[in-house]
Amino acid sequence: MKNNFRKITALTLAVLTLGAFTSCGEEHPEEIQDSQESRTDEPEQAEKTAIDIAYLTYTTSHWDGLVKSFTKDGQYEVNVTYYWDEAANQNTADDVNFDLEAEAAKMLHLDMISGKAPDIIIAATDVMLPLIRQDYFTDLYPLMDAGEVTRDKFLPNFLAGFEVDGKLPVFWAGVCLRTAAAKTEFVGKELEHWTLDEMKSVCAELPEDMRILQNQGTVYELPDYVNKQLIRECVDMENASCDFHGIFLDAADFISENNITENNKMDASYEINENRALISTVDINGINQSMTWQLYEDFDGADITFVGYPSSDGCGAVVSDMQQMFGILDNSDCKEAAWKFLCGMFTESYQVKNTVDMQGIPVIESAVDAAMNYTEWNSSSINSVIKWDENGEPVTRIDEKTKQTIEEYIRSVEIQPYFDPELEYIVKEEISGTILGEKAIEDAVDIIENRITLYLNEHL
């Protein structure tokens, strides 16, 4: 956003320059004439379009290359203010309680009040949410439709997840998901993104020597799993309200009946491939060997179903904390140039490199195809060797059936990116006493609702 101060400065300089030329013309008109004639053969240098970016989080490994590539032809100038770094420099006492993100957001806010507003903001979800709610950002769809990377190039389920009232205020270059999987032989294919009731029905039929979660060594694992998506359902981010007296209390009863009775960290792992556990949580941080290795380590090539976290709305995947969410301010006078810069993140090569480097699932259709078929000779590729024999010979790679399951999931999964992670911390803090039997869940829920309502009203 080119602020009023800049416009006033430019206008002032123009007036002063014109005044200087008028003054010189009165005394030496012939010198001005000669000077103008001598410059007629010199090519005029085009003025660069300046794009101002406010960066409020840590930068990715590809960021510097993106800026250099965009500015190399001299047509554009990209000015980045790294508020994250500036805030860190203020913490001279190395205060462990120093809130780096909050301080960076405060610095941006003060700059915007003073007239120093950017064209693009890149920040974490909780910083962006109040700006989205107050309509600071322009709709990216018209820019997509008129630009180099049109909306038909993107995964439609990812675009739909970021929509607000049919508009696209912000987006991200790669989506990281947290979900869960189980062997299909125990849950069937139809229980992808299962509900709380469906999970309860399956768990009621488990053999006595089979636990619900693979890693269930403390009393906190089962509540964390059961509540993760339900917490999000109980909060209405749009209206800054919440209700934890319904399904959340139902889930608490299930947790109480099925949780282990004491922490047992020495025997925390119950192997799924030995049918000693039903569910394994899965981080999908991209299409890469990291995800493949985890699935084969847990399921050893068996058919899997992504049951996700229990929900009531069919959305069992949770979007990981989004640190590089970006938006273009509605008052920017170079929206098209700003979008053109951001499109550098949506080339197939950038997207594939991003996902192989564990920085998110591609948001571009062709990049999903390319990543699924990425060279097996790159150790981070989904097609690279997973296991070797005792002689160092490759014996296991991902099979096409598992690849198809992963790809179908990526192309169909519903995402809900607009959630402040601080709210989950509030819930965990308040129910810790109920898990240990120190207070009633009803009392904890009353406190949770009060704290979350207060938080939302202060931050949104």
Short mmCIF file of C-alpha atoms in Angstrom, two decimals:
data_model
loop_
_atom_site.label_atom_id
_atom_site.label_comp_id
_atom_site.label_asym_id
_atom_site.label_seq_id
_atom_site.Cartn_x
_atom_site.Cartn_y
_atom_site.Cartn_z
CA MET A 1 0.00 0.00 0.00
CA LYS A 2 1.54 3.26 -1.04
CA ASN A 3 0.74 5.48 1.92
CA ASN A 4 -0.26 9.10 1.94
CA PHE A 5 3.09 10.18 3.34
CA ARG A 6 4.85 8.74 0.31
CA LYS A 7 2.43 10.41 -2.07
CA ILE A 8 2.81 13.75 -0.29
CA THR A 9 6.59 13.41 -0.37
CA ALA A 10 6.58 12.67 -4.08
CA LEU A 11 4.31 15.63 -4.74
CA THR A 12 6.52 17.93 -2.64
CA LEU A 13 9.63 16.86 -4.52
CA ALA A 14 7.93 17.46 -7.83
CA VAL A 15 6.92 20.97 -6.80
CA LEU A 16 10.41 21.77 -5.50
CA THR A 17 12.01 20.44 -8.66
CA LEU A 18 9.69 22.45 -10.84
CA GLY A 19 10.48 25.55 -8.77
CA ALA A 20 14.21 24.98 -9.16
CA PHE A 21 13.92 24.64 -12.90
CA THR A 22 11.83 27.82 -13.12
CA SER A 23 14.37 29.71 -11.06
CA CYS A 24 17.27 28.50 -13.19
CA GLY A 25 15.34 29.27 -16.38
CA GLU A 26 14.98 32.91 -15.48
CA GLU A 27 18.73 33.35 -15.16
CA HIS A 28 20.16 30.90 -17.77
CA PRO A 29 17.45 29.77 -20.21
CA GLU A 30 20.01 28.82 -22.86
CA GLU A 31 21.80 26.43 -20.50
CA ILE A 32 18.55 24.57 -19.78
CA GLN A 33 17.85 24.34 -23.50
CA ASP A 34 21.29 22.90 -24.20
CA SER A 35 21.01 20.49 -21.31
CA GLN A 36 17.62 19.20 -22.48
CA GLU A 37 18.89 18.71 -26.03
CA SER A 38 21.95 16.80 -24.82
CA ARG A 39 19.70 14.24 -23.05
CA THR A 40 17.36 13.51 -25.94
CA ASP A 41 19.35 10.47 -27.04
CA GLU A 42 19.63 8.93 -23.56
CA PRO A 43 17.09 6.13 -22.86
CA GLU A 44 14.67 6.89 -20.06
CA GLN A 45 14.83 4.46 -17.16
CA ALA A 46 11.38 3.08 -16.31
CA GLU A 47 10.25 3.65 -12.75
CA LYS A 48 10.15 0.46 -10.69
CA THR A 49 6.92 -0.70 -9.13
CA ALA A 50 7.51 -0.96 -5.39
CA ILE A 51 5.83 -3.72 -3.39
CA ASP A 52 5.96 -3.38 0.40
CA ILE A 53 5.72 -6.56 2.46
CA ALA A 54 5.23 -6.94 6.20
CA TYR A 55 6.75 -10.26 7.34
CA LEU A 56 5.64 -11.21 10.87
CA THR A 57 7.00 -14.72 11.19
CA TYR A 58 10.11 -16.74 10.39
CA THR A 59 11.09 -16.93 6.72
CA THR A 60 11.13 -20.16 4.72
CA SER A 61 14.23 -21.54 3.04
CA HIS A 62 12.92 -20.43 -0.37
CA TRP A 63 12.04 -16.85 0.51
CA ASP A 64 15.23 -15.05 -0.55
CA GLY A 65 15.25 -16.86 -3.89
CA LEU A 66 11.65 -15.84 -4.50
CA VAL A 67 12.44 -12.15 -3.97
CA LYS A 68 15.61 -12.25 -6.08
CA SER A 69 13.88 -13.99 -8.96
CA PHE A 70 11.03 -11.48 -9.02
CA THR A 71 13.26 -8.39 -8.96
CA LYS A 72 16.04 -9.53 -11.29
CA ASP A 73 14.63 -7.83 -14.43
CA GLY A 74 14.56 -4.44 -12.68
CA GLN A 75 10.84 -3.88 -13.19
CA TYR A 76 9.90 -4.37 -9.54
CA GLU A 77 11.28 -3.43 -6.16
CA VAL A 78 10.36 -5.55 -3.16
CA ASN A 79 10.74 -3.91 0.24
CA VAL A 80 10.37 -6.31 3.15
CA THR A 81 10.03 -5.27 6.78
CA TYR A 82 10.93 -8.23 8.98
CA TYR A 83 8.89 -7.43 12.08
CA TRP A 84 9.71 -10.82 13.60
CA ASP A 85 13.43 -10.00 13.55
CA GLU A 86 12.88 -6.44 14.74
CA ALA A 87 10.83 -7.69 17.67
CA ALA A 88 13.49 -10.26 18.53
CA ASN A 89 16.12 -7.53 18.62
CA GLN A 90 14.09 -5.69 21.25
CA ASN A 91 14.29 -8.62 23.64
CA THR A 92 17.73 -7.59 24.86
CA ALA A 93 17.21 -9.18 28.27
CA ASP A 94 16.45 -12.59 26.69
CA ASP A 95 13.15 -12.73 28.54
CA VAL A 96 11.74 -16.25 28.14
CA ASN A 97 8.20 -14.86 28.50
CA PHE A 98 8.71 -12.34 25.69
CA ASP A 99 5.90 -12.83 23.15
CA LEU A 100 7.72 -12.40 19.87
CA GLU A 101 4.65 -12.76 17.68
CA ALA A 102 2.54 -10.33 19.73
CA GLU A 103 5.32 -7.75 19.75
CA ALA A 104 5.76 -8.04 15.97
CA ALA A 105 2.00 -7.57 15.47
CA LYS A 106 2.06 -4.53 17.75
CA MET A 107 4.90 -2.97 15.73
CA LEU A 108 2.99 -3.47 12.49
CA HIS A 109 -0.14 -1.97 14.02
CA LEU A 110 1.74 1.15 15.11
CA ASP A 111 3.30 1.52 11.66
CA MET A 112 -0.09 1.21 9.97
CA ILE A 113 -1.57 3.86 12.28
CA SER A 114 1.30 6.19 11.37
CA GLY A 115 0.65 5.65 7.66
CA LYS A 116 3.37 3.08 6.90
CA ALA A 117 1.13 0.33 5.61
CA PRO A 118 2.28 -2.58 3.41
CA ASP A 119 0.81 -4.11 0.29
CA ILE A 120 1.19 -7.69 1.55
CA ILE A 121 1.08 -9.10 5.06
CA ILE A 122 2.58 -12.53 5.80
CA ALA A 123 1.86 -13.82 9.30
CA ALA A 124 0.50 -16.63 11.46
CA THR A 125 -3.20 -17.40 11.68
CA ASP A 126 -3.89 -15.65 14.98
CA VAL A 127 -2.37 -12.41 13.66
CA MET A 128 -4.38 -12.57 10.43
CA LEU A 129 -7.77 -13.48 11.91
CA PRO A 130 -8.72 -10.03 13.26
CA LEU A 131 -7.57 -8.43 9.99
CA ILE A 132 -9.73 -10.87 8.01
CA ARG A 133 -12.69 -10.20 10.28
CA GLN A 134 -12.31 -6.44 9.77
CA ASP A 135 -12.10 -6.78 5.94
CA TYR A 136 -8.57 -5.50 5.61
CA PHE A 137 -7.78 -7.85 2.72
CA THR A 138 -8.81 -7.77 -0.91
CA ASP A 139 -10.52 -10.72 -2.57
CA LEU A 140 -7.80 -12.76 -4.32
CA TYR A 141 -10.20 -14.43 -6.75
CA PRO A 142 -10.41 -11.52 -9.26
CA LEU A 143 -6.61 -11.24 -9.20
CA MET A 144 -6.34 -14.98 -9.84
CA ASP A 145 -8.77 -14.87 -12.74
CA ALA A 146 -6.89 -12.01 -14.41
CA GLY A 147 -3.38 -13.21 -13.56
CA GLU A 148 -0.88 -15.84 -14.58
CA VAL A 149 -2.08 -18.54 -12.17
CA THR A 150 -5.85 -18.81 -12.48
CA ARG A 151 -8.11 -20.47 -9.92
CA ASP A 152 -8.60 -23.61 -12.01
CA LYS A 153 -4.92 -24.42 -11.39
CA PHE A 154 -5.52 -24.79 -7.63
CA LEU A 155 -6.93 -27.69 -5.63
CA PRO A 156 -10.61 -26.70 -5.30
CA ASN A 157 -10.96 -28.20 -1.80
CA PHE A 158 -8.09 -26.01 -0.54
CA LEU A 159 -9.55 -22.87 -2.11
CA ALA A 160 -12.95 -23.65 -0.59
CA GLY A 161 -11.36 -24.00 2.85
CA PHE A 162 -9.94 -20.47 2.74
CA GLU A 163 -13.13 -18.84 1.42
CA VAL A 164 -15.06 -16.36 3.54
CA ASP A 165 -18.52 -15.48 2.19
CA GLY A 166 -17.47 -16.56 -1.29
CA LYS A 167 -14.29 -14.47 -1.26
CA LEU A 168 -10.66 -15.46 -0.80
CA PRO A 169 -9.10 -12.97 1.64
CA VAL A 170 -5.90 -14.92 2.33
CA PHE A 171 -4.11 -18.05 1.18
CA TRP A 172 -1.00 -20.16 1.77
CA ALA A 173 1.60 -21.84 -0.43
CA GLY A 174 1.44 -25.21 1.31
CA VAL A 175 -1.01 -26.77 3.77
CA CYS A 176 0.17 -28.98 6.65
CA LEU A 177 -2.39 -31.35 8.10
CA ARG A 178 -2.70 -33.44 11.23
CA THR A 179 -4.91 -36.47 10.91
CA ALA A 180 -5.09 -40.10 11.98
CA ALA A 181 -5.24 -43.49 10.28
CA ALA A 182 -6.41 -46.99 11.14
CA LYS A 183 -6.26 -50.33 9.39
CA THR A 184 -9.18 -50.64 7.01
CA GLU A 185 -9.86 -54.19 8.26
CA PHE A 186 -11.00 -52.73 11.60
CA VAL A 187 -12.90 -49.60 10.47
CA GLY A 188 -13.80 -50.08 6.82
CA LYS A 189 -13.44 -47.48 4.10
CA GLU A 190 -16.72 -45.77 4.94
CA LEU A 191 -15.41 -44.37 8.25
CA GLU A 192 -13.02 -41.86 6.73
CA HIS A 193 -13.41 -38.74 8.92
CA TRP A 194 -15.43 -40.61 11.47
CA THR A 195 -17.82 -39.05 13.96
CA LEU A 196 -17.51 -39.39 17.71
CA ASP A 197 -20.38 -41.91 17.75
CA GLU A 198 -18.76 -43.99 14.99
CA MET A 199 -15.48 -44.05 16.87
CA LYS A 200 -17.27 -45.07 20.06
CA SER A 201 -18.98 -47.95 18.25
CA VAL A 202 -15.70 -49.29 16.83
CA CYS A 203 -13.85 -48.92 20.12
CA ALA A 204 -16.58 -50.80 21.97
CA GLU A 205 -15.74 -53.90 19.88
CA LEU A 206 -11.95 -53.82 20.27
CA PRO A 207 -10.19 -56.90 21.67
CA GLU A 208 -9.16 -56.56 25.31
CA ASP A 209 -5.44 -56.43 24.47
CA MET A 210 -5.89 -53.66 21.87
CA ARG A 211 -5.59 -50.02 22.84
CA ILE A 212 -7.21 -47.14 21.01
CA LEU A 213 -4.03 -45.17 20.31
CA GLN A 214 -0.65 -46.48 19.30
CA ASN A 215 1.14 -44.01 21.58
CA GLN A 216 -0.92 -43.94 24.75
CA GLY A 217 1.62 -43.85 27.54
CA THR A 218 0.11 -41.07 29.63
CA VAL A 219 -3.39 -40.05 30.68
CA TYR A 220 -3.23 -37.07 28.33
CA GLU A 221 -2.92 -38.75 24.90
CA LEU A 222 -6.52 -39.93 24.55
CA PRO A 223 -8.05 -36.55 25.57
CA ASP A 224 -5.71 -34.77 23.16
CA TYR A 225 -6.82 -37.05 20.32
CA VAL A 226 -10.56 -37.09 21.03
CA ASN A 227 -10.84 -33.34 21.68
CA LYS A 228 -8.61 -31.86 19.00
CA GLN A 229 -11.28 -31.34 16.33
CA LEU A 230 -14.21 -31.09 18.73
CA ILE A 231 -12.64 -28.02 20.35
CA ARG A 232 -12.73 -26.32 16.96
CA GLU A 233 -16.38 -27.26 16.48
CA CYS A 234 -17.31 -25.77 19.86
CA VAL A 235 -15.87 -22.35 18.96
CA ASP A 236 -17.60 -19.92 16.60
CA MET A 237 -14.71 -17.77 15.39
CA GLU A 238 -16.96 -15.62 13.20
CA ASN A 239 -19.24 -14.55 16.05
CA ALA A 240 -16.62 -14.72 18.82
CA SER A 241 -18.62 -17.20 20.90
CA CYS A 242 -18.41 -20.81 22.08
CA ASP A 243 -20.46 -23.68 23.53
CA PHE A 244 -18.76 -26.61 25.27
CA HIS A 245 -21.85 -28.04 26.99
CA GLY A 246 -22.84 -30.41 24.17
CA ILE A 247 -20.61 -32.81 22.29
CA PHE A 248 -17.57 -31.85 24.35
CA LEU A 249 -19.19 -33.25 27.52
CA ASP A 250 -20.21 -36.37 25.59
CA ALA A 251 -16.57 -36.84 24.58
CA ALA A 252 -15.47 -36.35 28.19
CA ASP A 253 -17.60 -39.33 29.26
CA PHE A 254 -15.99 -41.53 26.59
CA ILE A 255 -12.50 -40.40 27.62
CA SER A 256 -13.22 -41.15 31.28
CA GLU A 257 -14.43 -44.67 30.46
CA ASN A 258 -11.56 -45.57 28.09
CA ASN A 259 -8.51 -43.76 29.34
CA ILE A 260 -5.62 -45.52 31.04
CA THR A 261 -5.58 -45.16 34.81
CA GLU A 262 -2.00 -43.93 35.25
CA ASN A 263 0.98 -42.71 33.28
CA ASN A 264 3.06 -45.57 31.97
CA LYS A 265 5.78 -44.05 29.83
CA MET A 266 7.96 -47.17 29.97
CA ASP A 267 5.37 -49.04 27.91
CA ALA A 268 4.05 -46.23 25.72
CA SER A 269 4.09 -47.86 22.29
CA TYR A 270 1.50 -50.40 21.22
CA GLU A 271 2.32 -51.44 17.69
CA ILE A 272 -0.43 -51.16 15.09
CA ASN A 273 1.27 -53.60 12.75
CA GLU A 274 0.97 -56.17 15.55
CA ASN A 275 -2.73 -55.28 16.04
CA ARG A 276 -2.08 -54.01 19.57
CA ALA A 277 -3.46 -50.55 18.78
CA LEU A 278 -6.12 -49.14 16.46
CA ILE A 279 -5.14 -45.56 15.62
CA SER A 280 -1.95 -43.75 14.68
CA THR A 281 -1.88 -39.96 14.37
CA VAL A 282 -0.26 -38.77 11.14
CA ASP A 283 1.35 -35.46 10.21
CA ILE A 284 1.05 -34.75 6.48
CA ASN A 285 3.62 -32.02 6.01
CA GLY A 286 3.87 -32.61 2.31
CA ILE A 287 4.16 -35.31 -0.33
CA ASN A 288 7.49 -36.73 0.74
CA GLN A 289 9.38 -39.62 2.26
CA SER A 290 8.73 -38.45 5.83
CA MET A 291 5.02 -39.20 5.57
CA THR A 292 5.60 -42.44 3.65
CA TRP A 293 8.07 -43.74 6.21
CA GLN A 294 5.62 -43.10 9.06
CA LEU A 295 2.76 -44.91 7.34
CA TYR A 296 4.91 -47.94 6.52
CA GLU A 297 6.48 -47.97 9.98
CA ASP A 298 3.02 -48.09 11.54
CA PHE A 299 0.98 -50.09 9.03
CA ASP A 300 3.60 -52.06 7.08
CA GLY A 301 1.75 -51.69 3.78
CA ALA A 302 -1.72 -52.68 5.04
CA ASP A 303 -4.81 -50.95 3.65
CA ILE A 304 -5.49 -47.78 5.65
CA THR A 305 -8.40 -45.44 6.23
CA PHE A 306 -7.84 -41.84 7.27
CA VAL A 307 -10.33 -41.75 10.13
CA GLY A 308 -8.98 -38.37 11.26
CA TYR A 309 -9.95 -36.86 14.60
CA PRO A 310 -13.55 -37.54 15.70
CA SER A 311 -15.95 -34.82 14.58
CA SER A 312 -19.62 -34.22 13.98
CA ASP A 313 -19.28 -32.34 10.69
CA GLY A 314 -17.22 -34.76 8.60
CA CYS A 315 -13.99 -32.78 8.87
CA GLY A 316 -11.52 -34.93 10.76
CA ALA A 317 -8.31 -33.27 9.59
CA VAL A 318 -6.80 -30.40 11.54
CA VAL A 319 -4.74 -27.71 9.84
CA SER A 320 -1.40 -27.27 11.59
CA ASP A 321 -0.43 -23.83 12.83
CA MET A 322 -0.18 -21.71 9.69
CA GLN A 323 2.79 -19.40 9.98
CA GLN A 324 3.03 -18.05 6.41
CA MET A 325 -0.58 -17.09 5.66
CA PHE A 326 -0.61 -14.11 3.29
CA GLY A 327 -3.06 -11.47 2.12
CA ILE A 328 -3.03 -8.31 -0.01
CA LEU A 329 -4.46 -5.24 1.69
CA ASP A 330 -7.58 -3.87 0.06
CA ASN A 331 -6.19 -0.32 -0.06
CA SER A 332 -3.02 -1.32 -1.89
CA ASP A 333 -2.52 0.60 -5.14
CA CYS A 334 -0.53 -2.22 -6.74
CA LYS A 335 -2.67 -5.30 -6.11
CA GLU A 336 -1.88 -6.83 -9.50
CA ALA A 337 1.88 -6.53 -8.98
CA ALA A 338 1.56 -7.89 -5.44
CA TRP A 339 -0.36 -10.92 -6.70
CA LYS A 340 2.18 -11.41 -9.49
CA PHE A 341 4.90 -11.59 -6.84
CA LEU A 342 2.93 -14.12 -4.79
CA CYS A 343 2.40 -16.23 -7.90
CA GLY A 344 6.08 -17.10 -7.69
CA MET A 345 5.01 -19.51 -4.94
CA PHE A 346 2.64 -21.29 -7.31
CA THR A 347 5.02 -22.45 -10.02
CA GLU A 348 5.19 -26.21 -10.26
CA SER A 349 8.92 -26.28 -9.46
CA TYR A 350 8.50 -24.12 -6.34
CA GLN A 351 5.55 -26.14 -5.11
CA VAL A 352 7.32 -29.48 -5.60
CA LYS A 353 10.46 -28.26 -3.85
CA ASN A 354 8.28 -26.90 -1.06
CA THR A 355 6.45 -30.18 -0.48
CA VAL A 356 9.53 -32.40 -0.74
CA ASP A 357 11.19 -30.16 1.86
CA MET A 358 8.27 -30.84 4.26
CA GLN A 359 6.75 -27.34 4.00
CA GLY A 360 3.22 -28.33 3.11
CA ILE A 361 0.97 -30.15 0.68
CA PRO A 362 0.98 -28.49 -2.77
CA VAL A 363 -1.99 -26.24 -3.48
CA ILE A 364 -1.51 -26.52 -7.27
CA GLU A 365 -3.05 -29.48 -9.10
CA SER A 366 -0.06 -30.17 -11.39
CA ALA A 367 2.35 -30.00 -8.44
CA VAL A 368 0.47 -32.83 -6.70
CA ASP A 369 0.94 -34.96 -9.83
CA ALA A 370 4.60 -34.00 -10.10
CA ALA A 371 5.32 -34.70 -6.42
CA MET A 372 3.61 -38.10 -6.62
CA ASN A 373 5.92 -38.99 -9.51
CA TYR A 374 9.04 -37.29 -8.15
CA THR A 375 12.36 -39.00 -8.80
CA GLU A 376 13.11 -41.99 -6.59
CA TRP A 377 16.75 -40.92 -6.43
CA ASN A 378 15.98 -38.01 -4.11
CA SER A 379 16.00 -39.32 -0.53
CA SER A 380 13.12 -36.98 0.39
CA SER A 381 10.87 -38.20 -2.44
CA ILE A 382 7.72 -40.16 -1.75
CA ASN A 383 9.13 -42.74 -4.17
CA SER A 384 12.49 -43.18 -2.43
CA VAL A 385 13.52 -46.32 -0.55
CA ILE A 386 11.83 -46.78 2.83
CA LYS A 387 13.67 -49.87 4.11
CA TRP A 388 16.90 -51.68 3.29
CA ASP A 389 17.96 -55.25 4.06
CA GLU A 390 20.97 -56.23 6.17
CA ASN A 391 23.19 -55.94 3.08
CA GLY A 392 22.11 -52.36 2.40
CA GLU A 393 19.92 -53.34 -0.53
CA PRO A 394 16.55 -51.55 -1.01
CA VAL A 395 13.60 -53.79 -0.17
CA THR A 396 10.63 -51.46 0.38
CA ARG A 397 9.19 -48.51 -1.53
CA ILE A 398 5.71 -47.09 -1.39
CA ASP A 399 3.22 -49.12 -3.41
CA GLU A 400 0.77 -47.61 -5.89
CA LYS A 401 -2.24 -48.55 -3.76
CA THR A 402 -0.99 -46.49 -0.80
CA LYS A 403 -0.01 -43.62 -3.08
CA GLN A 404 -3.52 -43.58 -4.51
CA THR A 405 -5.03 -43.55 -1.00
CA ILE A 406 -2.85 -40.57 -0.04
CA GLU A 407 -3.58 -38.65 -3.24
CA GLU A 408 -7.33 -39.21 -3.02
CA TYR A 409 -7.26 -37.97 0.55
CA ILE A 410 -5.31 -34.83 -0.34
CA ARG A 411 -7.65 -34.00 -3.21
CA SER A 412 -10.82 -34.46 -1.16
CA VAL A 413 -10.02 -33.49 2.42
CA GLU A 414 -11.91 -30.52 3.82
CA ILE A 415 -9.73 -27.95 5.54
CA GLN A 416 -10.66 -25.38 8.17
CA PRO A 417 -7.68 -23.02 8.52
CA TYR A 418 -9.26 -20.20 10.54
CA PHE A 419 -8.62 -21.24 14.12
CA ASP A 420 -6.47 -19.61 16.78
CA PRO A 421 -4.24 -22.31 18.37
CA GLU A 422 -4.26 -20.42 21.68
CA LEU A 423 -7.83 -21.65 22.23
CA GLU A 424 -6.70 -25.28 22.26
CA TYR A 425 -4.10 -24.42 24.91
CA ILE A 426 -6.80 -22.85 27.08
CA VAL A 427 -8.92 -26.01 26.91
CA LYS A 428 -5.99 -28.31 27.66
CA GLU A 429 -5.03 -26.22 30.65
CA GLU A 430 -8.52 -26.26 32.15
CA ILE A 431 -9.30 -29.96 31.65
CA SER A 432 -5.97 -31.20 33.01
CA GLY A 433 -7.50 -31.24 36.49
CA THR A 434 -10.51 -33.25 35.30
CA ILE A 435 -8.24 -35.84 33.68
CA LEU A 436 -6.49 -36.31 37.02
CA GLY A 437 -9.83 -36.44 38.86
CA GLU A 438 -9.26 -33.21 40.75
CA LYS A 439 -12.38 -31.36 39.57
CA ALA A 440 -15.63 -31.96 37.71
CA ILE A 441 -15.72 -31.56 33.94
CA GLU A 442 -18.82 -29.34 34.22
CA ASP A 443 -16.87 -26.85 36.30
CA ALA A 444 -13.99 -26.90 33.84
CA VAL A 445 -16.35 -26.28 30.92
CA ASP A 446 -17.82 -23.18 32.58
CA ILE A 447 -14.32 -21.77 33.01
CA ILE A 448 -13.36 -22.70 29.45
CA GLU A 449 -16.34 -20.85 28.01
CA ASN A 450 -15.61 -17.75 30.07
CA ARG A 451 -11.93 -17.69 29.18
CA ILE A 452 -12.44 -18.32 25.46
CA THR A 453 -15.23 -15.74 25.16
CA LEU A 454 -13.03 -13.15 26.86
CA TYR A 455 -10.07 -14.06 24.66
CA LEU A 456 -12.09 -13.83 21.44
CA ASN A 457 -13.57 -10.47 22.35
CA GLU A 458 -10.11 -9.11 23.10
CA HIS A 459 -8.33 -10.49 20.04
CA LEU A 460 -10.88 -10.49 17.21
#
